[in-house]
CSV table of C-alpha atoms and ligand atoms in Angstrom, one decimal:
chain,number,residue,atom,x,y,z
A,26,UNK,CA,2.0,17.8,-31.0
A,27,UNK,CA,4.2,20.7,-31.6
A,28,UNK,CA,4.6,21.7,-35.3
A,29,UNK,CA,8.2,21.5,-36.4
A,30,UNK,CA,9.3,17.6,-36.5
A,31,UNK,CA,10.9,16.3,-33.7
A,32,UNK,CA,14.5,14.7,-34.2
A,33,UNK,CA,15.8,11.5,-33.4
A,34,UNK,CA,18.2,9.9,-33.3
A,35,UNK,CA,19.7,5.8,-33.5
A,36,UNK,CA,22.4,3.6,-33.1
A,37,UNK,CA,23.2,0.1,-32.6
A,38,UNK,CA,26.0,-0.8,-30.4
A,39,UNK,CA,26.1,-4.4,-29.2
A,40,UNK,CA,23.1,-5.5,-30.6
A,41,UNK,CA,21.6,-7.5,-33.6
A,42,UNK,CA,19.3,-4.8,-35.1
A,43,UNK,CA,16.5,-6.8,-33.9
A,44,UNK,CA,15.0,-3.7,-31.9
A,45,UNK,CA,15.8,-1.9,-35.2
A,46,UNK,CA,14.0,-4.4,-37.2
A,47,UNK,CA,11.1,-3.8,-34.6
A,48,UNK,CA,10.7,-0.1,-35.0
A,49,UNK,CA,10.3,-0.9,-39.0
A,50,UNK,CA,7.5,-3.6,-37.8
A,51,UNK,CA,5.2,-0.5,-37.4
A,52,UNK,CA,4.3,-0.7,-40.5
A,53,UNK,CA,2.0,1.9,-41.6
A,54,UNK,CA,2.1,3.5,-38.5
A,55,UNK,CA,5.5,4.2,-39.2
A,56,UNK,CA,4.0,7.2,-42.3
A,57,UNK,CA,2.2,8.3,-39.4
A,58,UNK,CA,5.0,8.6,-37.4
A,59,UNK,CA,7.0,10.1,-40.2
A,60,UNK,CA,4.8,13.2,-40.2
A,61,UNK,CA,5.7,14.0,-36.8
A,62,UNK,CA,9.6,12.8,-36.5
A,63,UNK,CA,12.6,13.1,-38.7
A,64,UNK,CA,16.0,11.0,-38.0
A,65,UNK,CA,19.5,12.8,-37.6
A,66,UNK,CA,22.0,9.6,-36.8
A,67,UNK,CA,20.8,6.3,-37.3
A,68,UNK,CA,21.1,3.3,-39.5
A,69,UNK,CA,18.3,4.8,-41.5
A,70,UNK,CA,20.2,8.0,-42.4
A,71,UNK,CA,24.1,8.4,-43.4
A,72,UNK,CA,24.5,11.0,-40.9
A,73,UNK,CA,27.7,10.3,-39.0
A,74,UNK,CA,27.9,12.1,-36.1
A,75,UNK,CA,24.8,12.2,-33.4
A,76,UNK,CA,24.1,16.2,-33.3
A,77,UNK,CA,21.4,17.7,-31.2
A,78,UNK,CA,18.3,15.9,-30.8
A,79,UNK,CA,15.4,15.3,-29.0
A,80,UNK,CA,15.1,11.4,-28.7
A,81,UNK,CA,17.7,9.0,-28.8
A,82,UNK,CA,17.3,5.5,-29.3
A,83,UNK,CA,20.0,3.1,-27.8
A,84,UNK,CA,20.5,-0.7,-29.1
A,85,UNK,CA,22.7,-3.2,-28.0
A,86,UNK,CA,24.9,-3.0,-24.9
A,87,UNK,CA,28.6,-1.3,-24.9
A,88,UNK,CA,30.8,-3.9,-25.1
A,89,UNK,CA,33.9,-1.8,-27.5
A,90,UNK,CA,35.4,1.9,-26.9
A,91,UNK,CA,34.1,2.7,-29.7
A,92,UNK,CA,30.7,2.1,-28.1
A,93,UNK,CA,31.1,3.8,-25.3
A,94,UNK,CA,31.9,7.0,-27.5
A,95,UNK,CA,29.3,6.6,-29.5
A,96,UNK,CA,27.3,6.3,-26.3
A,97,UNK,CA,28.3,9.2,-24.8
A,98,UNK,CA,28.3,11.6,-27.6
A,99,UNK,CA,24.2,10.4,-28.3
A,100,UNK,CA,24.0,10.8,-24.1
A,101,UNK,CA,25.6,14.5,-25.2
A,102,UNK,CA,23.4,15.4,-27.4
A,103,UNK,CA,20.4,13.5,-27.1
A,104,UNK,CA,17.7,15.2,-24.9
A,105,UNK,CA,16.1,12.2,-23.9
A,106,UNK,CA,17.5,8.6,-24.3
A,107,UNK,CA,16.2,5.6,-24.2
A,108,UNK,CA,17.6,2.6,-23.5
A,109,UNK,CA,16.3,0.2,-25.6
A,110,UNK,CA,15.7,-3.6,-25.4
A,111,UNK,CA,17.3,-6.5,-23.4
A,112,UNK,CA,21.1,-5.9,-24.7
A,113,UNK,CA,20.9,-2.2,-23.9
A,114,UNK,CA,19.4,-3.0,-20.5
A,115,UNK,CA,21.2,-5.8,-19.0
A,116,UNK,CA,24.1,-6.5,-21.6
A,117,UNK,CA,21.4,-9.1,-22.9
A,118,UNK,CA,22.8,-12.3,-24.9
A,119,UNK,CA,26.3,-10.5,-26.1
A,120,UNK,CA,27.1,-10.2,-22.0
A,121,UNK,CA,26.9,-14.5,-22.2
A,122,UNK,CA,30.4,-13.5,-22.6
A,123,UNK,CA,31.1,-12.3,-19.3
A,124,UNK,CA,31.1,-16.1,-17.9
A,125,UNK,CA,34.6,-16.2,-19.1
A,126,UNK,CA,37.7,-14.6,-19.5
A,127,UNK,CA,38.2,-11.9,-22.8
A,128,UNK,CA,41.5,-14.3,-23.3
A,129,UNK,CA,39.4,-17.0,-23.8
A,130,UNK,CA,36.9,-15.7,-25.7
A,131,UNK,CA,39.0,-14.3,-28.4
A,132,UNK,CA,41.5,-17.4,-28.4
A,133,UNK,CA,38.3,-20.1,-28.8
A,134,UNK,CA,36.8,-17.7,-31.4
A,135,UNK,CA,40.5,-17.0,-33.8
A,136,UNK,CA,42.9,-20.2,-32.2
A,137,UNK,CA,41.0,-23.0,-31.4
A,138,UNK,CA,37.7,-22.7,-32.8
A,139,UNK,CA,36.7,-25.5,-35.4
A,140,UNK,CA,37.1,-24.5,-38.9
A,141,UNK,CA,40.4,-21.8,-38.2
A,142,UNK,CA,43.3,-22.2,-40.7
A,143,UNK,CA,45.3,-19.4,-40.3
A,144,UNK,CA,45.2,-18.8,-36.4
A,145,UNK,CA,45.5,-15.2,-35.2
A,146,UNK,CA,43.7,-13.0,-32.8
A,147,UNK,CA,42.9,-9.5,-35.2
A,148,UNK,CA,44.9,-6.7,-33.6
A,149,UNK,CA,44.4,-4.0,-36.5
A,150,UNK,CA,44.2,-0.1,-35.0
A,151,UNK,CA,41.1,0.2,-37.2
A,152,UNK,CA,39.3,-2.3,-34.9
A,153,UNK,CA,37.7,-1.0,-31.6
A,154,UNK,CA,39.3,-2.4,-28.3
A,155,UNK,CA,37.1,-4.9,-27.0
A,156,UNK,CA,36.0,-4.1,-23.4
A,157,UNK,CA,36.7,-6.6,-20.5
A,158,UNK,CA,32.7,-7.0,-20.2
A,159,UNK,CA,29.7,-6.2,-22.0
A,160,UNK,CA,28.0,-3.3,-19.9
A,161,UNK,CA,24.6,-2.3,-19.9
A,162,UNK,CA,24.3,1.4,-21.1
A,163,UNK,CA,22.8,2.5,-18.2
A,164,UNK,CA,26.4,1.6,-16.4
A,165,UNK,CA,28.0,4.3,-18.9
A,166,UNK,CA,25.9,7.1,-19.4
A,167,UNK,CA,22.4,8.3,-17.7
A,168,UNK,CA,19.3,6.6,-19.1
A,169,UNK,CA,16.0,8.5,-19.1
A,170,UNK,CA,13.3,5.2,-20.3
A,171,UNK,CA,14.1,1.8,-20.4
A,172,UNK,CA,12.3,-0.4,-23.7
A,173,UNK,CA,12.6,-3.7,-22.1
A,174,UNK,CA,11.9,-6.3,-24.9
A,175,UNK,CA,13.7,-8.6,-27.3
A,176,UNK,CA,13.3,-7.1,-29.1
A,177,UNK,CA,10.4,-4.5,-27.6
A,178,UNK,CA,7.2,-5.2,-30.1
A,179,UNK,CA,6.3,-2.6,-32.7
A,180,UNK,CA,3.5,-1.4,-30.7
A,181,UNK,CA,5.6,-0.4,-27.7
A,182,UNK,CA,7.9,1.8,-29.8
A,183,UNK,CA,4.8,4.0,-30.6
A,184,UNK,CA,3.6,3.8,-26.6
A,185,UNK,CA,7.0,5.5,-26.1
A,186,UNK,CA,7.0,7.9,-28.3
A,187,UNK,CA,3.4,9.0,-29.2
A,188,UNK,CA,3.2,10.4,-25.4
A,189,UNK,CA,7.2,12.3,-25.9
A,190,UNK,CA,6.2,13.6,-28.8
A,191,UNK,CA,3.0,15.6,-26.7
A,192,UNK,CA,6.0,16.3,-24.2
A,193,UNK,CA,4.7,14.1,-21.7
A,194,UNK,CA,6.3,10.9,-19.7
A,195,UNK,CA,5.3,7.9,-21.2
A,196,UNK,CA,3.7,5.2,-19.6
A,197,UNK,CA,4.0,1.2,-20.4
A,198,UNK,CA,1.5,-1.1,-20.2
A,199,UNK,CA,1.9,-4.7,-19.1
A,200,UNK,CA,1.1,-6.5,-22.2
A,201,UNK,CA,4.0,-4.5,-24.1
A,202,UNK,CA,6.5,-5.8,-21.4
A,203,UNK,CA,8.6,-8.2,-22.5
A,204,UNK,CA,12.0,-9.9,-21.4
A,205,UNK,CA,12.3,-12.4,-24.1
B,18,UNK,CA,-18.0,-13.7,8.2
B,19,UNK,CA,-18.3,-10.6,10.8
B,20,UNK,CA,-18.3,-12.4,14.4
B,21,UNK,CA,-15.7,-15.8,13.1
B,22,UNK,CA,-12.9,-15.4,15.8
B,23,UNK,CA,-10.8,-16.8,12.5
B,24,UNK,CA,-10.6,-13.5,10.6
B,25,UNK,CA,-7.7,-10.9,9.7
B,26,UNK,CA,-8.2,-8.0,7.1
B,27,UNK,CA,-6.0,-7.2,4.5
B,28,UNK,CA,-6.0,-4.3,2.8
B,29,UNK,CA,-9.6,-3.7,4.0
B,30,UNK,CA,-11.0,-6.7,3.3
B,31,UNK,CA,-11.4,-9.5,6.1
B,32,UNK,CA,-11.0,-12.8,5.2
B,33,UNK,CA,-11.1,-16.1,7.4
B,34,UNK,CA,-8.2,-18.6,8.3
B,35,UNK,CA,-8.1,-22.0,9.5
B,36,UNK,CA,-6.0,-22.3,13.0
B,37,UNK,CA,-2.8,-22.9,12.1
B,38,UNK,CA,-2.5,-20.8,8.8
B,39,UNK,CA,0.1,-18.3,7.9
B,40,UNK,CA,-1.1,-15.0,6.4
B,41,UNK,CA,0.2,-16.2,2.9
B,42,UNK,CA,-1.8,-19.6,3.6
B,43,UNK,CA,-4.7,-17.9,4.6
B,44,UNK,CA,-4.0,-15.1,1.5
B,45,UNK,CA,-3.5,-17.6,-1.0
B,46,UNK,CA,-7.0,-19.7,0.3
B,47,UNK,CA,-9.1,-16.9,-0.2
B,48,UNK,CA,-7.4,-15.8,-3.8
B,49,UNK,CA,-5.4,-12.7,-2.2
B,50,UNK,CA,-2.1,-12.7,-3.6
B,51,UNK,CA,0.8,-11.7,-1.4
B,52,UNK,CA,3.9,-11.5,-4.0
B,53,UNK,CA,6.6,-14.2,-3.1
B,54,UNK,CA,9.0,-16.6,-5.1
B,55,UNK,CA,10.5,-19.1,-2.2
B,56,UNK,CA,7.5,-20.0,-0.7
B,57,UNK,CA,5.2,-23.2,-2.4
B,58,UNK,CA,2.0,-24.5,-0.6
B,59,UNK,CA,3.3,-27.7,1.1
B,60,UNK,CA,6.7,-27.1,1.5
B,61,UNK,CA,7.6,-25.5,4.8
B,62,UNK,CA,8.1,-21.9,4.7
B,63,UNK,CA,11.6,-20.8,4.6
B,64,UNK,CA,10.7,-16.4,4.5
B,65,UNK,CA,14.4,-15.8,2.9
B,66,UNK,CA,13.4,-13.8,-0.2
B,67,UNK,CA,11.4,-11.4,1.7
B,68,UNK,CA,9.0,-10.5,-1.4
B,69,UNK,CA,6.1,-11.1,0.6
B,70,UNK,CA,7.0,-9.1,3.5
B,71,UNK,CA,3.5,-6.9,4.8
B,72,UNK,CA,2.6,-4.9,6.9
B,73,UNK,CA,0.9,-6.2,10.5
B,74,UNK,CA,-0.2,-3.3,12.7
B,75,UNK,CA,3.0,-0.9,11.5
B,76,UNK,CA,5.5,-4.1,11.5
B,77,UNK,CA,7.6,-6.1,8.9
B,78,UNK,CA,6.8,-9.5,8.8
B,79,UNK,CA,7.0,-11.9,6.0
B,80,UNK,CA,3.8,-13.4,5.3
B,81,UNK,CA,5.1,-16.9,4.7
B,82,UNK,CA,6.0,-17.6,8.5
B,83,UNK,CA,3.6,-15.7,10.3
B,84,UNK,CA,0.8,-17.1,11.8
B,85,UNK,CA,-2.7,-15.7,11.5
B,86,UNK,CA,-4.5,-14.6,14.8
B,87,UNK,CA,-7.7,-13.0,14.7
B,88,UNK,CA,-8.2,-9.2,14.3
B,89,UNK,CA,-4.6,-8.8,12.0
B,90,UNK,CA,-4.6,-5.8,10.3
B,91,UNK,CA,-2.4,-6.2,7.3
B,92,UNK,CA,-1.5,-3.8,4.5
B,93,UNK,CA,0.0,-5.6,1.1
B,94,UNK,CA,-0.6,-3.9,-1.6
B,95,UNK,CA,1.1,-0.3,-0.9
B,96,UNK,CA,3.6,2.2,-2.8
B,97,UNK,CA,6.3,1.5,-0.3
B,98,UNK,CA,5.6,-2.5,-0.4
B,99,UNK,CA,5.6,-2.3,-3.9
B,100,UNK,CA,9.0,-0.2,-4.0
B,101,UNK,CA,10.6,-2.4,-1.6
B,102,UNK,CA,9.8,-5.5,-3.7
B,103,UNK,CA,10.7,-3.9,-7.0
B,104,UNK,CA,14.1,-3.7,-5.5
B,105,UNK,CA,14.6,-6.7,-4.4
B,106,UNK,CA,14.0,-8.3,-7.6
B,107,UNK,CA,16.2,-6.2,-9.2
B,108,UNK,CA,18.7,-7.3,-7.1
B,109,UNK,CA,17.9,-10.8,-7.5
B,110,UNK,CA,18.0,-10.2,-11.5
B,111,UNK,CA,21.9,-8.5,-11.1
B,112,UNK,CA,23.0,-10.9,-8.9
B,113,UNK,CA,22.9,-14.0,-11.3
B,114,UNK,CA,23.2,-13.7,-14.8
B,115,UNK,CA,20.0,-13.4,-16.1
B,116,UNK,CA,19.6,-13.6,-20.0
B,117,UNK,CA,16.1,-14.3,-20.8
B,118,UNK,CA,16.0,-14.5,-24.0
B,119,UNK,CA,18.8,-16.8,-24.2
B,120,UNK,CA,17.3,-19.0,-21.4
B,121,UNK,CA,15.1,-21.7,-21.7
B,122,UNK,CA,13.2,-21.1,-18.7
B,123,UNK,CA,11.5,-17.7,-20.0
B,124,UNK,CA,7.9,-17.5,-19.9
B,125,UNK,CA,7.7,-20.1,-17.4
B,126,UNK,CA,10.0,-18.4,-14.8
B,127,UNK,CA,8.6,-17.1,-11.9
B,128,UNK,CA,11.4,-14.3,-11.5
B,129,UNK,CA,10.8,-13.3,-15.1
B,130,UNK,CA,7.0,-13.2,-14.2
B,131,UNK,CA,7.4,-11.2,-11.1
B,132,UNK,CA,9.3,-8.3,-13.1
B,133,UNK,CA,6.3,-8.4,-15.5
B,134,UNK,CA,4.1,-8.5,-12.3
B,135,UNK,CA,5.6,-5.6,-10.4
B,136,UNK,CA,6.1,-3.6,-14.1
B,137,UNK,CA,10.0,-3.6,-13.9
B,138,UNK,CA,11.1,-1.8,-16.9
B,139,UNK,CA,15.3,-2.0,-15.5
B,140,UNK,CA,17.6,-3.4,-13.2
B,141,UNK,CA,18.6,-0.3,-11.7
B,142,UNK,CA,21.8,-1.9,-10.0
B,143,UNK,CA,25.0,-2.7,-11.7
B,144,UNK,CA,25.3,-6.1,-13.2
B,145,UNK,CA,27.2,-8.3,-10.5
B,146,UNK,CA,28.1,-10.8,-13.7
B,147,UNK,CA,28.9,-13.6,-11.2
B,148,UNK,CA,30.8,-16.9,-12.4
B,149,UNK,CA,29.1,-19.8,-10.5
B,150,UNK,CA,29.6,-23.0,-11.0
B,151,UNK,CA,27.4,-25.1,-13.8
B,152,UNK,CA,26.9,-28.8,-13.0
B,153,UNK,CA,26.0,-31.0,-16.2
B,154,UNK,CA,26.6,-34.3,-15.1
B,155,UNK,CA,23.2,-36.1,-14.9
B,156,UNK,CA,21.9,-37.1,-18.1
B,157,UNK,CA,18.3,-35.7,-17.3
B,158,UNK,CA,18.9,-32.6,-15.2
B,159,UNK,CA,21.3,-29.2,-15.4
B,160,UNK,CA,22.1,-27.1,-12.8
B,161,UNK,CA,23.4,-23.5,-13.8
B,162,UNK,CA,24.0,-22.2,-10.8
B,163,UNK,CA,24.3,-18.4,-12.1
B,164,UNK,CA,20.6,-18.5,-11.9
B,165,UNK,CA,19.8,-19.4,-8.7
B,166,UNK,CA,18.1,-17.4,-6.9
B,167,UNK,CA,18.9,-19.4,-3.1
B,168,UNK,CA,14.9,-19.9,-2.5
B,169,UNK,CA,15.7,-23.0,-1.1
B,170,UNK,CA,12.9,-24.7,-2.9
B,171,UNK,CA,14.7,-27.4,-4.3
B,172,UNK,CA,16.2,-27.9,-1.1
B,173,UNK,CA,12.6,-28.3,0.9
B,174,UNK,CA,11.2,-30.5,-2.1
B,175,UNK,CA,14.0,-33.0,-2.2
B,176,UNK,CA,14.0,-33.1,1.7
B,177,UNK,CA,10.1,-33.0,2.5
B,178,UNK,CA,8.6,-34.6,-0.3
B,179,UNK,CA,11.2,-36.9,-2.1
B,180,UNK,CA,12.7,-37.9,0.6
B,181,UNK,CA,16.4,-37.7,-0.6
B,182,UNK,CA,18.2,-34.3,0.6
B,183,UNK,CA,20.0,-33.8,-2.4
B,184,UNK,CA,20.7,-30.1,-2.1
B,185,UNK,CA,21.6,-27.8,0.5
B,186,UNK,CA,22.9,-23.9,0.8
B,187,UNK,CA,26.1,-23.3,1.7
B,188,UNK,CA,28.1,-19.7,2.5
B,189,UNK,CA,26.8,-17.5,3.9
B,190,UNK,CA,26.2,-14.1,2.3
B,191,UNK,CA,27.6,-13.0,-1.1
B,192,UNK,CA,29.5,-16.3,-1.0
B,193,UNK,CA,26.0,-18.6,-0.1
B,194,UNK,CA,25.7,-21.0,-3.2
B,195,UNK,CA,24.1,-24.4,-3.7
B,196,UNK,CA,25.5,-27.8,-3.0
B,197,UNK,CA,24.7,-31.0,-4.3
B,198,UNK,CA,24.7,-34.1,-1.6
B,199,UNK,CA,27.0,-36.5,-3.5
B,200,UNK,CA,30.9,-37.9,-2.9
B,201,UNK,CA,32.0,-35.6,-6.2
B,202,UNK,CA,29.5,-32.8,-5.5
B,203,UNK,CA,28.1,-33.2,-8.4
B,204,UNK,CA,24.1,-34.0,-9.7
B,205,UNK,CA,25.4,-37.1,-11.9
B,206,UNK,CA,26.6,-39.0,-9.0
B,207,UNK,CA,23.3,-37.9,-6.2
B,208,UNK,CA,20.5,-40.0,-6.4
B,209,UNK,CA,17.9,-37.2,-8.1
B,210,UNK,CA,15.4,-38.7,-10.6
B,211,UNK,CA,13.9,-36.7,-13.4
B,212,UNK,CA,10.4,-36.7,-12.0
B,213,UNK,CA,11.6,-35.7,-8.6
B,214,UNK,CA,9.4,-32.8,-7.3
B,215,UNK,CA,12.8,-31.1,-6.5
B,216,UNK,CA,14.2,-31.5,-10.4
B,217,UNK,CA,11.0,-29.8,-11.2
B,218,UNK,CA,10.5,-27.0,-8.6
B,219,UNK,CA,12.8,-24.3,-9.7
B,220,UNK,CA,11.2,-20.7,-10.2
B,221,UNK,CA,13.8,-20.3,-12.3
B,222,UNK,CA,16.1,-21.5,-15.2
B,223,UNK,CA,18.7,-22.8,-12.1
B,224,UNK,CA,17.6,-26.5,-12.8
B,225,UNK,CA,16.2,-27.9,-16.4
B,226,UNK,CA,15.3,-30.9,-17.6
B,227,UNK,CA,16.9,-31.7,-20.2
B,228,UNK,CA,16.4,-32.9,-24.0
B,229,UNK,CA,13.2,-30.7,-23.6
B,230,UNK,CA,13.8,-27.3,-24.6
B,231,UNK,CA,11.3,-25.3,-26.8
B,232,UNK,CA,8.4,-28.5,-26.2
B,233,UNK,CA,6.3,-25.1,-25.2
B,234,UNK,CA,7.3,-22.2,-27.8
B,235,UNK,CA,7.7,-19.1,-25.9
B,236,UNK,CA,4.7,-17.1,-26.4
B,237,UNK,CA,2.4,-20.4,-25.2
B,238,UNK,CA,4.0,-20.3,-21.5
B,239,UNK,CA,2.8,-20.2,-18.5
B,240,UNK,CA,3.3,-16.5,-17.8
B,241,UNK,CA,2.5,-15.3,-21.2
B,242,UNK,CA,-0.6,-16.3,-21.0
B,243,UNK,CA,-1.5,-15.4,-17.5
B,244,UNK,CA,0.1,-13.2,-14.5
B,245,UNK,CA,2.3,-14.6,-11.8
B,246,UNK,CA,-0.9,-13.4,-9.0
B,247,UNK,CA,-3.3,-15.6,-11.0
B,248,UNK,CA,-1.3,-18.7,-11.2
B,249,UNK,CA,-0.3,-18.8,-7.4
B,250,UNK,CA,-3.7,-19.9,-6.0
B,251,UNK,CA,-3.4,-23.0,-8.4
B,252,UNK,CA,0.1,-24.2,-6.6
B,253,UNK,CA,0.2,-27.7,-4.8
B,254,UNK,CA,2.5,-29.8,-3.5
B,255,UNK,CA,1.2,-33.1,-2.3
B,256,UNK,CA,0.3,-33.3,1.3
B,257,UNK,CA,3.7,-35.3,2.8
B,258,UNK,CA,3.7,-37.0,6.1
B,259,UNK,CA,6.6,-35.9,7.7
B,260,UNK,CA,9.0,-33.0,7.7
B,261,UNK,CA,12.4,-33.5,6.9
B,262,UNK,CA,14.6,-36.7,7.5
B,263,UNK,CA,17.2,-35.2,9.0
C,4,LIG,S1,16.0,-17.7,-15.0
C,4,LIG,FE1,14.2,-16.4,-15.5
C,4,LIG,S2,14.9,-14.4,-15.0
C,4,LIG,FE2,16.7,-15.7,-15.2
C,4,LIG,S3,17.3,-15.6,-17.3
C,4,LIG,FE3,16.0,-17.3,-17.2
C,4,LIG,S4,14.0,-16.5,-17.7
C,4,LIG,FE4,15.2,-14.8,-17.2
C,5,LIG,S1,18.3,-24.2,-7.8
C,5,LIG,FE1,16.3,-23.2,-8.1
C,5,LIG,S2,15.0,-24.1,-6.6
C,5,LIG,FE2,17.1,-24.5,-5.9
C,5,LIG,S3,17.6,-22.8,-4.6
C,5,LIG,FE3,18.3,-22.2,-6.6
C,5,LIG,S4,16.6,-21.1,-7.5
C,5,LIG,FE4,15.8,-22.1,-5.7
């Protein structure tokens, strides 16, 4: 391993933190790890900006502008990046809404949904447009490795990044594959 | 083995055949395992999703509807076969709208199972996102037809061993999609019963029974306990008298 830390960084985009949550699942590991890595952006940190890095993780799938900027400013300066787990691959469950219209979506969820008493689809400029679709990230910006997983067990995290840590590819095995 | 007239070698090793066996029949038979997802010992081969195209002396054939004649020399497992079938179920996963883990099917779906098989990571193509239409009108069985993967299995199994013909494929092309045989078109009003082989043959999340989601929790399923190659050679359906009533 070389010997200054290597950085990383994180971000969430259309995703639940599950694959977040995951990373945290390594437990002891993760002081290991911690020897090894440090974390410029990510939830873990209050950095705001992703600056130069050497890994950077991806969560969720783009489905706001805002997510595509933060997508392209980690593809920017991000060395390597990883698309990780099902909703940064595929879109995963947020892309359920690409069955229907945006208009529908955002009148069942603020008009007609049970529950609603003071109707009104949010249009404040602090929110993020909503895209027509949920993408995968690998539509917006080049992808390096793909996690699959949802989310990718704790285990895989560390078969990804023990081997890019020694600067060499990393290889899955088929137990750590997962789609579900 | 040596001198049987009934032999064909693939990948090196030479295994026998009965007269009249395909190269997947004869495959499967002696626990070799030529990737596919439309074909199902039984059912007449239909060769339309191409996974278990090989290699005969330089050619392309699929497996499923080729015959084996003595002295076939057949290459399956190679980079180029393997390359060729990691694209096409890529394809096959952008053209529908697969969300595993929001689908019931996962961990018993065979497309699922053949991404874990053949170690596919991505989907490489851009997300087709199709809107097809979703059938819910029989109380025991769904059809979501932005799953379907147009093996024609259901078709075969209502056909050649229910004896209904409640499905069929219709289009052609990007517009090919499944039909149901009713006056309204739709499952409710066909005569499909719950137990039907063809309610049950889907390799994929297309048709459900339903009222029985999550009786298996994901983890105990079929493919997380064993690989797609392994559960092939244990595939059946019933031997059927006649082909097709149509
Ligand atoms: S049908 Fe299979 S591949 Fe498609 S979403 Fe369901 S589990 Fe995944
Ligand atoms: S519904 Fe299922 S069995 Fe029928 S053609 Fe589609 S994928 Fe095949």
């Amino acid at each position: 391993m070389t010997d200054h830390k290597i950085k990383i960084a994180t971000t969430s985009l259309a995703g639940c933190f599950g694959c977040h949550m995951s990373f945290l699942d390594m437990d002891e590991k993760l002081a290991i790890l911690s020897e090894y890595i440090e974390f410029n952006r990510s939830p873990f940190t209050d950095i705001k900006h992703c600056e130069p890095s050497d890994i950077g993780l991806i969560e969720g799938g783009v489905c706001t502008a805002e997510n595509v900027h933060v997508l392209r400013e980690f593809r920017t300066h991000c060395r390597i990046l990883v698309a990780v787990g099902a909703c940064a691959i595929t879109g995963g469950v947020p892309a359920m809404r690409n069955y229907f219209d945006l208009r529908d979506c955002l009148e069942e969820a603020y008009l007609h949904g049970a529950g609603i008493t003071n109707p009104q689809i949010p249009n404040d400029t602090e929110l993020p447009l909503l895209l027509d679709k949920v993408y995968p990230v690998g539509d917006v910006v080049k992808i390096d490795y793909f996690l699959p997983g949802c989310p990718p067990p704790a285990d895989a995290f560390l078969q990804l990044l023990l081997p890019l840590l020694d600067g060499k590819a990393p290889q899955m095995t088929g137990e750590k594959l997962h789609y579900d | 083995m040596a001198n049987n007239e009934h032999t064909i070698t693939i990948d090196g090793t030479e295994i026998h055949f009965k007269a009249g066996q395909t190269i997947m029949d004869a495959a499967l038979s002696a626990k070799i395992y030529i990737p596919h997802l439309c074909h199902y010992p039984g059912l007449t081969p239909s060769g339309n999703c191409r996974l278990c195209v090989v290699e005969l002396n330089g050619k392309h054939v699929t497996a499923c509807t080729t015959q084996a004649q003595f002295g076939q020399q057949i290459r399956n497992q190679t980079p180029e076969l393997h390359a060729a079938r990691m694209a096409i179920t890529q394809m096959l996963f952008v053209e529908g709208n697969h969300i595993c883990p929001s689908c019931e099917k996962s961990g018993n779906c065979k497309l699922q199972a053949m991404g874990y098989y053949l170690g596919m990571r991505d989907e490489h193509y851009p997300q087709f996102n199709p809107r097809r239409e979703m059938d819910a009108s029989h109380p025991a069985v769904l059809l979501d037809r932005s799953r379907c993967i147009l093996c024609d299995l259901c078709v075969r199994a209502s056909r050649e061993v229910d004896g209904k013909n409640v499905f069929a494929i219709a289009g052609r092309g990007i517009h090919a999609h499944l039909i149901v045989n009713s006056a309204s078109g739709k499952l409710g009003d066909s005569d499909i019963a719950v137990d039907d082989v063809a309610a049950n043959i889907c390799p994929v999340g297309a048709i459900l029974i339903k009222e029985k989601g999550y009786v298996t929790p994901i983890g105990r399923r079929i493919y997380d306990q064993r690989m797609i190659s392994e559960v092939a050679f244990d595939e059946h359906v019933p031997e059927h008298e006649e082909h097709g009533n149509d």
